Short mmCIF file of C-alpha atoms in Angstrom, two decimals:
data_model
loop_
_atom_site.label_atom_id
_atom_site.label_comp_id
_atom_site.label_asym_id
_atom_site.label_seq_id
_atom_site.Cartn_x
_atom_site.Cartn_y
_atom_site.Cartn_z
CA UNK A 332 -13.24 -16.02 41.82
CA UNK A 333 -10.84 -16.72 39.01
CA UNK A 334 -9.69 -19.56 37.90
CA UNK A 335 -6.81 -20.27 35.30
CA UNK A 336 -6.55 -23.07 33.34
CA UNK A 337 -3.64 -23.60 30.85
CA UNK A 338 -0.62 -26.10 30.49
CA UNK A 339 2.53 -23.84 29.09
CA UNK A 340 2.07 -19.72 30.10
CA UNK A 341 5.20 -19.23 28.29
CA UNK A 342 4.40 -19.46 24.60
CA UNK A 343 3.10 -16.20 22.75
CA UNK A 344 0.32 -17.64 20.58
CA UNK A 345 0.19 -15.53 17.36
CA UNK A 346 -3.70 -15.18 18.25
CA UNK A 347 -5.86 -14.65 21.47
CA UNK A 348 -9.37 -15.63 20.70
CA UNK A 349 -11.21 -14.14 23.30
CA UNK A 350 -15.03 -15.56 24.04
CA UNK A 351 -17.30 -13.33 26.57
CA UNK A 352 -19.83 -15.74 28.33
CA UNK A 353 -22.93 -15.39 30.42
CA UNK A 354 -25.55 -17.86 30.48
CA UNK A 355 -24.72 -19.56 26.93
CA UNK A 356 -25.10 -23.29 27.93
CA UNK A 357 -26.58 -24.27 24.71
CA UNK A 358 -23.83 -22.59 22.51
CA UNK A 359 -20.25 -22.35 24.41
CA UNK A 360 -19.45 -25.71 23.49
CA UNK A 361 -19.91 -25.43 20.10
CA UNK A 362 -18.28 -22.31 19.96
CA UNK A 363 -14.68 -23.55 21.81
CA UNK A 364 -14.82 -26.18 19.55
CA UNK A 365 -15.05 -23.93 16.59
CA UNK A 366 -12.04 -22.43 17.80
CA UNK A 367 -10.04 -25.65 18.73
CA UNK A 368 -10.56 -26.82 15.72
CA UNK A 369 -9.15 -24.14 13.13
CA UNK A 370 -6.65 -24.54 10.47
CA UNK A 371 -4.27 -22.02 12.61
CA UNK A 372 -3.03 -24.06 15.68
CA UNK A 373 -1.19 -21.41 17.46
CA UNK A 374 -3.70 -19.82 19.29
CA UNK A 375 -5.15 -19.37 22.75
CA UNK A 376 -8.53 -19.60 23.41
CA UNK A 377 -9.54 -17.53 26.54
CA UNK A 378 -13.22 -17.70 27.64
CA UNK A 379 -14.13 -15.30 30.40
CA UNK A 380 -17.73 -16.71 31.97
CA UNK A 381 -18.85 -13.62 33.00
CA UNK A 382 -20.89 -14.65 36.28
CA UNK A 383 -22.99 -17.25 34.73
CA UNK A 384 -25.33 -18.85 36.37
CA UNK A 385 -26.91 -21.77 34.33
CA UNK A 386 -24.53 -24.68 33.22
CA UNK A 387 -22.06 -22.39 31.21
CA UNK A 388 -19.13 -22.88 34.07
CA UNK A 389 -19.32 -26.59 34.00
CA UNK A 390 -19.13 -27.17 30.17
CA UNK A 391 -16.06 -25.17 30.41
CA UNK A 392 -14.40 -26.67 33.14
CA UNK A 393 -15.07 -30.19 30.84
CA UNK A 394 -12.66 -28.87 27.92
CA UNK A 395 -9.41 -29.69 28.26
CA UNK A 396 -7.09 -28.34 25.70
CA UNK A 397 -3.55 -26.58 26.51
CA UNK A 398 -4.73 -23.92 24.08
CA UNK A 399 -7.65 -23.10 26.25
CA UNK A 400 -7.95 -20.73 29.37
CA UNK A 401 -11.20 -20.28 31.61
CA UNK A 402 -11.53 -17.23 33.49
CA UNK A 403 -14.45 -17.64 35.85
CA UNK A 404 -15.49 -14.00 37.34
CA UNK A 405 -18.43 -12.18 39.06
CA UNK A 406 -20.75 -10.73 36.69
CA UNK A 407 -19.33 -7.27 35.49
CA UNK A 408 -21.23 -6.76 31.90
CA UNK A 409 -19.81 -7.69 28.39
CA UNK A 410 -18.47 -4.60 28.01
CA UNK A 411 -16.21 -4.87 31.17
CA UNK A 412 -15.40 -8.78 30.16
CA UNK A 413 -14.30 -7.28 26.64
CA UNK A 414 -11.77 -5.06 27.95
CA UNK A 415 -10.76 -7.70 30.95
CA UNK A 416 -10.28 -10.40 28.15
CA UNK A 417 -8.32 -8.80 25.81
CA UNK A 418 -6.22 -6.97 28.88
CA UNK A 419 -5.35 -10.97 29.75
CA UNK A 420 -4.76 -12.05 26.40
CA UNK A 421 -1.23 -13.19 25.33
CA UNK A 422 -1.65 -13.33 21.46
CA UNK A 423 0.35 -11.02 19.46
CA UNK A 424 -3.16 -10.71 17.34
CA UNK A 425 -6.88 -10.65 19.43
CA UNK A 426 -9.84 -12.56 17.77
CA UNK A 427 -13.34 -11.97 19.26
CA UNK A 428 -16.15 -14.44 19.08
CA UNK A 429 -19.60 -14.38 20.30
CA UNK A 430 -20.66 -17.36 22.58
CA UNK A 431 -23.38 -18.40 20.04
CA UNK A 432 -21.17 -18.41 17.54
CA UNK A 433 -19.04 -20.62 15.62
CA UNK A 434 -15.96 -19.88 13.65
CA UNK A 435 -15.43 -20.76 10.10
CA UNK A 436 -12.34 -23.43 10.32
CA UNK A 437 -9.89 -20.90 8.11
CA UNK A 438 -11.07 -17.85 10.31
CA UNK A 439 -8.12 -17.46 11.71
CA UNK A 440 -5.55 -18.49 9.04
CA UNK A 441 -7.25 -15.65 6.57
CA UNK A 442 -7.39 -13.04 8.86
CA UNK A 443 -3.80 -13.21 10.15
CA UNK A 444 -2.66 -13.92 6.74
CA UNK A 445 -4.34 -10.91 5.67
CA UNK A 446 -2.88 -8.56 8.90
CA UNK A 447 0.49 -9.70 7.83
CA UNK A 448 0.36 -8.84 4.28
CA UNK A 449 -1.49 -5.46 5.19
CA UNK A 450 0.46 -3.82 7.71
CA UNK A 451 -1.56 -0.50 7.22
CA UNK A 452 -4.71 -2.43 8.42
CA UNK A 453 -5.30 -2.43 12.29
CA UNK A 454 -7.97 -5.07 12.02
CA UNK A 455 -10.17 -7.40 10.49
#
């Protein structure tokens, strides 16, 4: 099952920051919050929970921030949820981040400001 959760599908964020999940309860919150809290507000945050099965799907479904989409799917393996993440993404630019992560708050900012300046750079 998938399930979509965003207020305006219209804007082009100039960043996806995609999150692949699968049994992370401890760390996903953390992590979105990382990424709703950067210094760059135009972004979208898209989370694919990648067939968990501990409390992951739940602490998602608790976030609510326009910025943030929650694709829920059958486990298919991070590689899969890579590709199917940044296939869905709508950012002109696409950020990964591990579950147990958490972003630095100028992430974002530096690395975009750094693709724009350096064309010849594909990423980050």
């Amino acid at each position: 099952m998938i399930t979509n959760f965003i207020v305006d599908d219209t804007a082009t964020p100039v960043v996806t920051a995609i999150i692949t999940v699968f049994n992370e309860e401890t760390w996903i919150r953390s992590s979105v919050e990382s990424l709703l809290t950067q210094s760059l507000s135009d972004i979208e945050i898209l989370v694919l929970n990648d067939g968990s099965t501990d409390g992951t799907a739940a602490i998602l479904n608790s976030i609510v921030d326009s910025r943030l989409r929650v694709i829920h799917c059958d486990r298919m393996g991070r590689a899969s949820a890579l590709a199917k993440a940044v296939r869905m993404a709508r950012g002109r630019y696409v950020a990964n981040l591990d579950a147990d992560d958490d972003a630095y708050p100028d992430r974002l900012r530096d690395q975009i400001a750094f693709l724009e300046a350096n064309p010849d750079h594909g990423w980050v």
